[in-house]
GROMACS .gro file of C-alpha atoms in nm:
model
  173
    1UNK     CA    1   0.888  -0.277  -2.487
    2UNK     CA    2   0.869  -0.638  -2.321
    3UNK     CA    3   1.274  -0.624  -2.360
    4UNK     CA    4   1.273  -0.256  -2.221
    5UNK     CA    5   1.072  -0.353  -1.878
    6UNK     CA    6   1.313  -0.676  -1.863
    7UNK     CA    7   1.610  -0.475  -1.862
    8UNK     CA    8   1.474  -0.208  -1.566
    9UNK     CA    9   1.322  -0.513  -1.389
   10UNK     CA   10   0.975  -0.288  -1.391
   11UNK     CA   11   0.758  -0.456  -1.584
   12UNK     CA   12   0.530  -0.732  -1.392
   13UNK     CA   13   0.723  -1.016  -1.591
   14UNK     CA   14   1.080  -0.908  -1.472
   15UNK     CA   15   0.973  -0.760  -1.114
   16UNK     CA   16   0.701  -1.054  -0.968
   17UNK     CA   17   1.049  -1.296  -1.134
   18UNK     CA   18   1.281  -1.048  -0.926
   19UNK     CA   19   1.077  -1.114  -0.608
   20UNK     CA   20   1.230  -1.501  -0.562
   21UNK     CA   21   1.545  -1.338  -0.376
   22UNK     CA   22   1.331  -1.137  -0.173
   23UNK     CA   23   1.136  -1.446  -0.057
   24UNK     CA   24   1.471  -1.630   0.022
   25UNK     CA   25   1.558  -1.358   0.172
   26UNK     CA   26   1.247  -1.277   0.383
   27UNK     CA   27   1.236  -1.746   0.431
   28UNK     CA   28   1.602  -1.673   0.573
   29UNK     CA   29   1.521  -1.412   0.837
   30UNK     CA   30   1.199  -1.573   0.959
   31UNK     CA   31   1.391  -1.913   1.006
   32UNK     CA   32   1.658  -1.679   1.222
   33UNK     CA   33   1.383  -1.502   1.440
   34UNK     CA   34   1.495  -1.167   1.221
   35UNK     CA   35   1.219  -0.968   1.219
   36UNK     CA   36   1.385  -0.688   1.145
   37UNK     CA   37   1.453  -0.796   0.813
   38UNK     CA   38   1.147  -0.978   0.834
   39UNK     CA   39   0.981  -0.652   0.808
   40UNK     CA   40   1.117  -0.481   0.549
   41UNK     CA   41   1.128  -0.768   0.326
   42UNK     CA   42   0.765  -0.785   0.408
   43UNK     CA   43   0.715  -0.445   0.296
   44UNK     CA   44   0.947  -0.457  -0.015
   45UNK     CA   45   0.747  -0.755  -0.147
   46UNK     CA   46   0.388  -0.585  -0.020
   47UNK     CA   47   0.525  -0.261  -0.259
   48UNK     CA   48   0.612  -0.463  -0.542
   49UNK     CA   49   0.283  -0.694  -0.563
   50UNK     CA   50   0.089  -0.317  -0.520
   51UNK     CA   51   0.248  -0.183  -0.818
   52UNK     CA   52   0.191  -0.515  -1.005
   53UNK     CA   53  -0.195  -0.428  -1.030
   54UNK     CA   54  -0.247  -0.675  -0.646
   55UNK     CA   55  -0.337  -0.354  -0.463
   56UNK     CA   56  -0.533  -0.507  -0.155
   57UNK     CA   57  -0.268  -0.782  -0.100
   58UNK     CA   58   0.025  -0.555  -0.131
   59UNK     CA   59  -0.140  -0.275   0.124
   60UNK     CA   60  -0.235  -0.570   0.336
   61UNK     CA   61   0.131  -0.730   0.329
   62UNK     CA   62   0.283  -0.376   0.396
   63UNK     CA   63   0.061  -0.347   0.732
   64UNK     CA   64   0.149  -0.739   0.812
   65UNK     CA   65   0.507  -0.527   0.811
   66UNK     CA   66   0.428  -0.245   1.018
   67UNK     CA   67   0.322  -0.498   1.302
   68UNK     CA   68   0.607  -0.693   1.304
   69UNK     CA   69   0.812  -0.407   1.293
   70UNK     CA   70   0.656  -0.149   1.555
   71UNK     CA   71   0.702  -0.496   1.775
   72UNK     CA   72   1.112  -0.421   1.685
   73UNK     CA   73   1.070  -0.079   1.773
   74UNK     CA   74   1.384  -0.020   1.508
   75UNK     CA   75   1.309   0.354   1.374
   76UNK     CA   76   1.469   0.235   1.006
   77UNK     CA   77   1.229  -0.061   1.031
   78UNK     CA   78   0.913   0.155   1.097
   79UNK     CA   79   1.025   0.421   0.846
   80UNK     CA   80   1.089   0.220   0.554
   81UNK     CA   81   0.762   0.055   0.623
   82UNK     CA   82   0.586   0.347   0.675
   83UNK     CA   83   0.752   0.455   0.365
   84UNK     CA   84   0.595   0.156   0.135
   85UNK     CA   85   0.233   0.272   0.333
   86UNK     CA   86   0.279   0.561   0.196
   87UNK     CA   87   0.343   0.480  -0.161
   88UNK     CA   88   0.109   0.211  -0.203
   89UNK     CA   89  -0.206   0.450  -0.025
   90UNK     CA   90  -0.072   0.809  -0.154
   91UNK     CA   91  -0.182   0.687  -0.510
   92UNK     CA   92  -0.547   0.682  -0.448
   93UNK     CA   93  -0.579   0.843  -0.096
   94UNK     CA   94  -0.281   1.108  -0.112
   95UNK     CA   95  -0.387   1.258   0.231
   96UNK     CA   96  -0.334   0.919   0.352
   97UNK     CA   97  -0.032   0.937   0.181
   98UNK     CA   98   0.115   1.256   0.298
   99UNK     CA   99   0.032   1.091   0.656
  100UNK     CA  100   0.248   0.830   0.631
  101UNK     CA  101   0.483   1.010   0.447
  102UNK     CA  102   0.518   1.190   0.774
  103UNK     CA  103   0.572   0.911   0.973
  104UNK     CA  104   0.842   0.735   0.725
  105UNK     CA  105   1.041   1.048   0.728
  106UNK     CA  106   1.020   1.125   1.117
  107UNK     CA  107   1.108   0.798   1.160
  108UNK     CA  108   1.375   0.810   0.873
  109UNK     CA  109   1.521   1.092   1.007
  110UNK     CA  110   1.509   0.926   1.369
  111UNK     CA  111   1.696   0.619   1.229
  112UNK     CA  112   1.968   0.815   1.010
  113UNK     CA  113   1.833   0.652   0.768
  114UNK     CA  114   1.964   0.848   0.426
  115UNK     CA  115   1.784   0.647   0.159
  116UNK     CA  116   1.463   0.614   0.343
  117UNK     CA  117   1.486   0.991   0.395
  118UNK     CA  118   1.506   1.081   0.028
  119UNK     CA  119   1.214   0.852  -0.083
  120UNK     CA  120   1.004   1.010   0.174
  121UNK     CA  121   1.091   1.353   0.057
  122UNK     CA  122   1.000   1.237  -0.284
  123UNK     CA  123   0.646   1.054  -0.193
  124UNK     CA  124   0.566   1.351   0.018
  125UNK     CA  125   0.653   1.571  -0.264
  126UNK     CA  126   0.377   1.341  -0.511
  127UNK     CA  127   0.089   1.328  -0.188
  128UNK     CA  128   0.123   1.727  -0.205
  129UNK     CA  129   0.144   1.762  -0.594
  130UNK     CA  130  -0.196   1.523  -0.576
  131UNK     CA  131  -0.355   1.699  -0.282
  132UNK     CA  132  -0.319   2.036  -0.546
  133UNK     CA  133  -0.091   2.178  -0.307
  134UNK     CA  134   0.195   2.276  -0.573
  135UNK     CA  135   0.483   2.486  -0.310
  136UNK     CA  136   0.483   2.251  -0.083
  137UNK     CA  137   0.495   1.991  -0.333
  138UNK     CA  138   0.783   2.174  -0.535
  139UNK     CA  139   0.968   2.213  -0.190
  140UNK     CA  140   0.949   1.860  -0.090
  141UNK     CA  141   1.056   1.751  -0.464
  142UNK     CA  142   1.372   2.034  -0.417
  143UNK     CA  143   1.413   1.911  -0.041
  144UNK     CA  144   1.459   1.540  -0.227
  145UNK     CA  145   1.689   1.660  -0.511
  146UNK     CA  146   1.914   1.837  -0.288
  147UNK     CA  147   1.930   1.580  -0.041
  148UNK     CA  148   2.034   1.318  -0.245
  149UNK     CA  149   2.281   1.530  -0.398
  150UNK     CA  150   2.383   1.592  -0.066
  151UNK     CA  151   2.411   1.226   0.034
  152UNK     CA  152   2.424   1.030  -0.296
  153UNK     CA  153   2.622   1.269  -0.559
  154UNK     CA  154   2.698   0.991  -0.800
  155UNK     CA  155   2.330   0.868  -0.821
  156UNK     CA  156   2.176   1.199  -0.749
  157UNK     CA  157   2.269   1.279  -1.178
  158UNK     CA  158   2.019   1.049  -1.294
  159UNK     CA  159   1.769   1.089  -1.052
  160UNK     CA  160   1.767   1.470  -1.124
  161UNK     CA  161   1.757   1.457  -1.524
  162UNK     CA  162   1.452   1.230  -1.428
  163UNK     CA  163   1.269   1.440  -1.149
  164UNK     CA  164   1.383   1.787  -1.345
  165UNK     CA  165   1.091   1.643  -1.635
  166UNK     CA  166   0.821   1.655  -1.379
  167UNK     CA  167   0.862   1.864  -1.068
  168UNK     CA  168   0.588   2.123  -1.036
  169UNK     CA  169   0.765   2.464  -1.160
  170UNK     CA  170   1.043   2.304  -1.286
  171UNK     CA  171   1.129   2.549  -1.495
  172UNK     CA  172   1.268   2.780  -1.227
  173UNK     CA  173   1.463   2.504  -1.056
   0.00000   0.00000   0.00000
């Protein structure tokens, strides 16, 4: 299994390893006044120490992010940001989730944004499936599918063997 979570670069061995480009990356834009990049480095990094079990620091990093970028006012900025919010708060608050969810995709959608749009359809699709609220849930999930067909055919194979396992109602899909 160790070997297994290597290879996807999920397991917290692989991923907190994985994170030493992002903080070159993130050292880089900061020493260049990027804060664009500064942001959503912030964010990536605040995601990735969440789902590594350091819950408050991640949630805390990801708002660090929001400042910095609602100070950029650059849509794709805010909505991948709001997008990390939503992931790291929709697992034990999913109205809070769903909330930002909002926000990431407005602000997704704002920015043209095509990757940041599907991830939003797919974390609202999880805040309604954990809010009970199985149609909308099952739309956003289909909203998410077809969209990345839509926008990211070669990918979108692999993503929908994996989503077709656990949408709500997939059966009819």
């Amino acid at each position: 299994i160790k070997f297994v979570y290597r290879m996807l670069n999920s397991g917290r061995d692989a991923s907190m390893q994985g994170l030493g480009y992002h903080y070159k990356i993130l050292n880089w834009a900061r020493a260049h006044n990027d804060h664009i990049t500064e942001a959503v480095l912030t964010a990536e990094i605040g995601y990735n120490i969440y789902e590594n079990g350091d819950n408050d620091t991640g949630v805390k990093m990801c708002f660090s992010a929001l400042k910095i970028a609602e100070q950029t006012g650059n849509k794709q900025a805010i909505g991948i940001v709001y997008d990390n919010l939503s992931v790291c708060l929709g697992d034990n608050n999913p109205t809070l989730g769903k909330a930002y969810g909002e926000k990431a995709l407005k602000f997704a959608q704002a920015a043209k944004d095509t990757l940041t749009i599907a991830w939003a359809l797919a974390n609202l699709s999880s805040s309604y499936y954990r809010l009970h609220e199985r149609a909308a849930a099952k739309n956003y999930a289909t909203l998410y599918l077809k969209w990345s067909v839509d926008n990211y055919k070669d990918q979108a194979a692999s993503a929908l063997a994996i989503w077709s396992g656990f949408v709500p109602g997939n059966e009819k899909l």
